[in-house]
Short mmCIF file of C-alpha atoms and ligand atoms in Angstrom, two decimals:
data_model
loop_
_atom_site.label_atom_id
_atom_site.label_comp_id
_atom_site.label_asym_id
_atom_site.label_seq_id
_atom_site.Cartn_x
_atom_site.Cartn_y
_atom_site.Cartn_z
CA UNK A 160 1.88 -7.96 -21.58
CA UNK A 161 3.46 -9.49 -18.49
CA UNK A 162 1.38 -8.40 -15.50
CA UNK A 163 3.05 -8.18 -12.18
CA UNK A 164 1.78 -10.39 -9.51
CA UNK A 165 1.70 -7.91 -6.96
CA UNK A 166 1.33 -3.92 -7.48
CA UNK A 167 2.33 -1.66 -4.60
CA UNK A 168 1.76 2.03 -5.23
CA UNK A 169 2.67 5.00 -3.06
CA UNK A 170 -0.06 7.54 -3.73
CA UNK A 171 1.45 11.17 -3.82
CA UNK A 172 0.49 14.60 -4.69
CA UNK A 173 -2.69 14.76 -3.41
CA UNK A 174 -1.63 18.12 -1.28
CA UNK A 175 -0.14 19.51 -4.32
CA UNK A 176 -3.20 18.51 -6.85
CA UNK A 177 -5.41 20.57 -4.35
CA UNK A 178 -3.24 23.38 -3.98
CA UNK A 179 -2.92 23.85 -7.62
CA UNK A 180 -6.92 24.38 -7.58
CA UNK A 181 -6.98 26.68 -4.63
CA UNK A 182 -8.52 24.08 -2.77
CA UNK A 183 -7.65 22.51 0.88
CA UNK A 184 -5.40 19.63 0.97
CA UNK A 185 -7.98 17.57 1.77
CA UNK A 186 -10.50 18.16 -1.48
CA UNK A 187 -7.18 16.31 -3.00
CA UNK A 188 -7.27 13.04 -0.81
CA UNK A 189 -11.19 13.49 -1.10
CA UNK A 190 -10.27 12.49 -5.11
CA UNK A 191 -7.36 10.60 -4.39
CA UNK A 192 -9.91 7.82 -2.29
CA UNK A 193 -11.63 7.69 -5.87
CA UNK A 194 -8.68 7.32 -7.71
CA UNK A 195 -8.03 4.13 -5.49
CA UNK A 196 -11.16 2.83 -6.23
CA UNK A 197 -10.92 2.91 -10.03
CA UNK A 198 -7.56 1.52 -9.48
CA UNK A 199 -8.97 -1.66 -7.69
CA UNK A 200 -11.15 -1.72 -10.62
CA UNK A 201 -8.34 -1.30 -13.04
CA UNK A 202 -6.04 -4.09 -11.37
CA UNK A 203 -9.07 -7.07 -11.20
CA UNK A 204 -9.59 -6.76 -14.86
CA UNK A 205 -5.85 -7.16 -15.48
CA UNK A 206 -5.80 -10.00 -13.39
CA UNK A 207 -3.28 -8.39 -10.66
CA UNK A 208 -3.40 -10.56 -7.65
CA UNK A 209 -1.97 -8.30 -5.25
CA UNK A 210 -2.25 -4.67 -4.91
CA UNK A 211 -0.90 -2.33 -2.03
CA UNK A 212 -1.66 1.32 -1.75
CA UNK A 213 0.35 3.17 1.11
CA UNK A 214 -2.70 5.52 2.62
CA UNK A 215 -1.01 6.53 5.53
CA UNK A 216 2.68 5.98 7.21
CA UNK A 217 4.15 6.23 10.45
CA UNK A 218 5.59 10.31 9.61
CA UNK A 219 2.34 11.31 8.37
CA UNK A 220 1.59 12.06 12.01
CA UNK A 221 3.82 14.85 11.48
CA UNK A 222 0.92 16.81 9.77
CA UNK A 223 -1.37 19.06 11.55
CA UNK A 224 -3.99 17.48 13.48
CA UNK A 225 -6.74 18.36 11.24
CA UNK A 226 -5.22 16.50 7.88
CA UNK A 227 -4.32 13.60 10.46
CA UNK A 228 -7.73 13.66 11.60
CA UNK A 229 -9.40 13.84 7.98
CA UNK A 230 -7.32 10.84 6.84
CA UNK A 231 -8.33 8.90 9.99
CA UNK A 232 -12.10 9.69 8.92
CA UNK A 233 -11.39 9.11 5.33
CA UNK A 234 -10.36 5.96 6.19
CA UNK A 235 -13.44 4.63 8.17
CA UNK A 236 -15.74 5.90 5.30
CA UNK A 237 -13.58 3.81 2.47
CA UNK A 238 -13.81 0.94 3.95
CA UNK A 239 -18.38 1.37 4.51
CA UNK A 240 -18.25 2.81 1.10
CA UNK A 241 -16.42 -0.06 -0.81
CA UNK A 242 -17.63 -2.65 1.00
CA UNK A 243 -19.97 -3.12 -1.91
CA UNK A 244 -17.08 -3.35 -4.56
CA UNK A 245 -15.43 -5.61 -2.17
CA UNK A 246 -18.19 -7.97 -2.11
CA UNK A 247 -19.56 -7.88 -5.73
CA UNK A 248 -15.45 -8.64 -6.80
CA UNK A 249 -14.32 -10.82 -4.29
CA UNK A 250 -11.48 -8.71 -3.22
CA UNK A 251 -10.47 -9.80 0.26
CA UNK A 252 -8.56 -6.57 2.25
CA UNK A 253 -5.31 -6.43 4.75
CA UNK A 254 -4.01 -3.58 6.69
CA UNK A 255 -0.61 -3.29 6.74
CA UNK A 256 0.97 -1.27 9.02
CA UNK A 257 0.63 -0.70 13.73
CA UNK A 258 -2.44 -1.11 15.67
CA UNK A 259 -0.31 0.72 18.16
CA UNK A 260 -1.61 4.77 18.39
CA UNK A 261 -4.67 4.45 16.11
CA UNK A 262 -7.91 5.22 17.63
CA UNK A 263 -10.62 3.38 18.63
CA UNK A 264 -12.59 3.29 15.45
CA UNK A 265 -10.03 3.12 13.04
CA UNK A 266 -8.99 -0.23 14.63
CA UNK A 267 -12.98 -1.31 14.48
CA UNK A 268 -13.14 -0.91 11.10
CA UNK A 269 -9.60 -2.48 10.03
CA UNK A 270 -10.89 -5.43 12.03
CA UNK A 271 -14.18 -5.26 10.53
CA UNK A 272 -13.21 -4.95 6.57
CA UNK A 273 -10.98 -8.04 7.10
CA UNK A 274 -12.86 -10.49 8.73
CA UNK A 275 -15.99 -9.64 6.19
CA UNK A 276 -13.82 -10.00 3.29
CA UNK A 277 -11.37 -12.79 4.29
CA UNK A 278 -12.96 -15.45 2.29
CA UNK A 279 -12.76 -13.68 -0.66
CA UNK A 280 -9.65 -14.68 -3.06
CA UNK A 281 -9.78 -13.18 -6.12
CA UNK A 282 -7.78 -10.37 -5.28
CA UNK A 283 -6.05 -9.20 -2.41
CA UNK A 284 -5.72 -5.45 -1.73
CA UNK A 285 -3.64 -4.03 1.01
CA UNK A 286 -4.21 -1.03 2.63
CA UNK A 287 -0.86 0.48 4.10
CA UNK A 288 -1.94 2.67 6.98
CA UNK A 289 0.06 3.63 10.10
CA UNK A 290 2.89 1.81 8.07
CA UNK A 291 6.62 2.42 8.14
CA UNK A 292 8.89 0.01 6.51
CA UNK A 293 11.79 0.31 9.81
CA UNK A 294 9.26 0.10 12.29
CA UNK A 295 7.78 -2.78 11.01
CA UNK A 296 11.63 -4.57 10.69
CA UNK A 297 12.08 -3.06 14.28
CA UNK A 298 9.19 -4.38 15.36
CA UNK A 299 9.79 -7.70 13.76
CA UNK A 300 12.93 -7.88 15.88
CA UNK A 301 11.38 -7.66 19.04
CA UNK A 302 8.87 -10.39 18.55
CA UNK A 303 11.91 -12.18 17.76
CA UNK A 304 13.69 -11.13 21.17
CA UNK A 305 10.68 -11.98 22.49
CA UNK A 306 10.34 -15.54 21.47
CA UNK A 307 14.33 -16.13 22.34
CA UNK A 308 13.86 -14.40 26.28
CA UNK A 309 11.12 -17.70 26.21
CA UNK A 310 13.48 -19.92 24.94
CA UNK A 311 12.99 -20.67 21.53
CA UNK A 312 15.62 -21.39 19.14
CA UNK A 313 15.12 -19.03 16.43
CA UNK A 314 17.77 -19.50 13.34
CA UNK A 315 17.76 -16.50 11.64
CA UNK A 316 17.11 -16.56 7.53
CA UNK A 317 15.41 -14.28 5.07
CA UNK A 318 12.83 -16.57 4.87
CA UNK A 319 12.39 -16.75 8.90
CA UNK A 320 12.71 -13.41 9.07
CA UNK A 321 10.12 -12.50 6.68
CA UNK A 322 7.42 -14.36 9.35
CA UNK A 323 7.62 -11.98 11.70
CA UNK A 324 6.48 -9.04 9.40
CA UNK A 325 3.07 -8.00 9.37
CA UNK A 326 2.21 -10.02 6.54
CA UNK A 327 4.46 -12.57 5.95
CA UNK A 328 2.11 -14.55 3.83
CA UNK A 329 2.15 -11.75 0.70
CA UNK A 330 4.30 -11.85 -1.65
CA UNK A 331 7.50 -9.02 -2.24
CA UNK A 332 5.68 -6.28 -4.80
CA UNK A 333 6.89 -7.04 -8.35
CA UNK A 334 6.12 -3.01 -9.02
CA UNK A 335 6.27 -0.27 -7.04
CA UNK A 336 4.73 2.91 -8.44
CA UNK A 337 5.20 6.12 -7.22
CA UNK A 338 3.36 9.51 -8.33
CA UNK A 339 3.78 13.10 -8.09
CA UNK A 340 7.34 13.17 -9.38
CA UNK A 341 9.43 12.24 -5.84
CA UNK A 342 11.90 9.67 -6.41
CA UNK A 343 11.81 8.07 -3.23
CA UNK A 344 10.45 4.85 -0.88
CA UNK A 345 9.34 7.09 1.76
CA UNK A 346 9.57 4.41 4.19
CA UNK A 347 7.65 2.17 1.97
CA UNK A 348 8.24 -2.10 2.22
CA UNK A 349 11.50 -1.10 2.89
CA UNK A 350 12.23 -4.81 3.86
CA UNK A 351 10.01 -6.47 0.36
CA UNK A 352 11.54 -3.58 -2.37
CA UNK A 353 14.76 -5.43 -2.24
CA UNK A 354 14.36 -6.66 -5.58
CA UNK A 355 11.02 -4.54 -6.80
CA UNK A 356 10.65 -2.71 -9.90
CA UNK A 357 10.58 1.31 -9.66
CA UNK A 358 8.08 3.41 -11.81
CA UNK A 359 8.01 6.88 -10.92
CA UNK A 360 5.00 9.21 -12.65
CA UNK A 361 4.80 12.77 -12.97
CA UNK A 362 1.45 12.71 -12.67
CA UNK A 363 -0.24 13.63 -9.39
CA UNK A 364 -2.31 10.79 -8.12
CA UNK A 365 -6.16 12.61 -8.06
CA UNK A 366 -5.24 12.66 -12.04
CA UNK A 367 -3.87 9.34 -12.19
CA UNK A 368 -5.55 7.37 -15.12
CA UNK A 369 -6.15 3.79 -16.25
CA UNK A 370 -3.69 4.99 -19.53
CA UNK A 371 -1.14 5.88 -16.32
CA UNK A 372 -1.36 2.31 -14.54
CA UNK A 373 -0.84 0.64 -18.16
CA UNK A 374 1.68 2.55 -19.20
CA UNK A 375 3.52 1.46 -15.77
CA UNK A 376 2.53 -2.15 -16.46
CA UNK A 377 4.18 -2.05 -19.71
CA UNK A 378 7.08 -0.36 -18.60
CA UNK A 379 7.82 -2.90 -16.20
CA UNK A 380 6.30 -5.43 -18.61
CA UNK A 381 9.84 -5.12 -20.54
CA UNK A 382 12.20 -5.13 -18.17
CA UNK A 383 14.46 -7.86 -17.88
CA UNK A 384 14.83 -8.93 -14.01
CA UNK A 385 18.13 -10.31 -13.07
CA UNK A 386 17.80 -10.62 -9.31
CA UNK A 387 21.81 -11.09 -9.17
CA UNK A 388 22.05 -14.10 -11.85
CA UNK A 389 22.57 -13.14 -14.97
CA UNK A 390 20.55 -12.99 -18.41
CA UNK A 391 18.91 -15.67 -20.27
CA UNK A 392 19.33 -14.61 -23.57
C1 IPE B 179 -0.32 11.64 -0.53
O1 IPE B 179 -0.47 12.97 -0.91
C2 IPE B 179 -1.31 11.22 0.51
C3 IPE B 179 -0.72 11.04 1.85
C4 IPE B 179 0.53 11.12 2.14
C5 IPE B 179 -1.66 10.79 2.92
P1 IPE B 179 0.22 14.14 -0.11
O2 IPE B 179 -0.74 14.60 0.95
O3 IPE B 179 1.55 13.74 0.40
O4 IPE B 179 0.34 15.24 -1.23
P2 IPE B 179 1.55 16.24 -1.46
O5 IPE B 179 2.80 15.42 -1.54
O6 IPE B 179 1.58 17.17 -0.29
O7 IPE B 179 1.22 16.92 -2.73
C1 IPE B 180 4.42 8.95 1.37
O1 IPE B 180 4.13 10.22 0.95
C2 IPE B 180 3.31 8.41 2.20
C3 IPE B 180 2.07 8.13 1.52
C4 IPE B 180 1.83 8.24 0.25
C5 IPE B 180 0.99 7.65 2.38
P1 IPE B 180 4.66 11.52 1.73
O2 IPE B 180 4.15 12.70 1.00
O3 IPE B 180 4.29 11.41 3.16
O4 IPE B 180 6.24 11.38 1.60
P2 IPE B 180 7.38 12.47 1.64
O5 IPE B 180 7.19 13.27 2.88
O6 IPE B 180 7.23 13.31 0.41
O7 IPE B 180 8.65 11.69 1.62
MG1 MG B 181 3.40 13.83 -0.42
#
């Protein structure tokens, strides 16, 4: 099988998953934070090198403050609770996404979990949180601004460009995985999906299996990518 370099995967259907059981929303991204960990699990043994999970984006604000709230939490008690996995694998961790409106001790901890895994390189997983894919071009634009006001010369190509996202040094995601049935980016790496491969799942993500990530690996295993040129064959 030809496994993609980097995985990205927007994690849906949490809500729903819940719902379904009579439970609150938040029982469902209670399991969904597990299902992320056996996925970390699942992607070092097949040797991915990247993998992104979007946790949290810039419209998720939108929810009432409680969910908003739990997810903040959630997020600080990942990041003590893998540290372990982290360690024992060698996975190093990036945020991707704004500093800019999270609190205090979110911003502790996202400094924390990279510094005490940035060594580590056998795989890199990226924790979208506070991310949207047009703030993060917008905001790419005004460090540019910025740099021109002080008079540098800034010649503007993709590859130029693509230093002043967040993290310019990780590669565009080969696959992009989305659960729960929606057929859309969501504001996802809206900038590195130019030329991605799209699996979309029925499945909601707390019942996302190992069997589910393979079958998306050899879905986009057999796809033929083009990028504009044309076929070999
Ligand atoms: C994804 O699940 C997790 C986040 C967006 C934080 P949802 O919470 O969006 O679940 P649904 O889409 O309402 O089922
Ligand atoms: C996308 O899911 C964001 C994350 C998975 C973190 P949403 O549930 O927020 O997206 P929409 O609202 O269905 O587009
Ligand atoms: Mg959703």
């Amino acid at each position: 099988m030809k496994i993609p370099r980097h995985v990205a995967i927007i994690m849906d259907g949490n809500g729903r998953w819940a719902k379904r059981r009579g439970l609150p929303r938040i029982k469902g991204h209670q399991r969904g934070a597990q299902v992320l960990h056996n996925t970390v699990k699942w992607s070092l043994e097949l040797g991915i090198e990247y993998l992104t999970a979007y946790s949290f984006s810039t419209e998720n604000w939108k929810r009432p403050k409680e969910e908003v709230e739990f997810l903040m939490n959630l997020f600080i008690q990942m990041v003590d609770r893998e540290m372990e996995l982290l360690k024992k694998e060698r996975v190093r961790v990036k945020i991707l996404g704004r500093k800019k409106g999270l609190p205090e001790n979110v911003l502790k901890k996202w400094n924390e979990v990279e510094e005490k895994t940035c060594n580590f390189d056998r795989m890199t997983l990226i924790i979208a949180f506070n991310y949207g894919g047009r703030k993060e071009i917008l905001d790419a634009v005004e460090s540019i601004i910025g740099e021109v006001r002080n008079g540098k010369e800034v010649i503007l190509t993709e590859e130029i460009f693509r230093r002043y996202l967040y993290l310019p040094d990780v590669p565009d995601p080969d696959l992009i995985i989305r659960t729960s049935g929606e057929m859309r980016l969501s504001n996802f790496l809206i900038w590195q999906s130019a030329y991605s491969e799209l699996y979309f799942t029925k499945r909601l993500w707390p019942d996302f299996t190992k069997k589910d990530f393979l079958r998306a690996i050899e879905s986009y295993s057999k796809r033929e990518r083009r990028f504009g040129g044309l076929s070999d064959g």
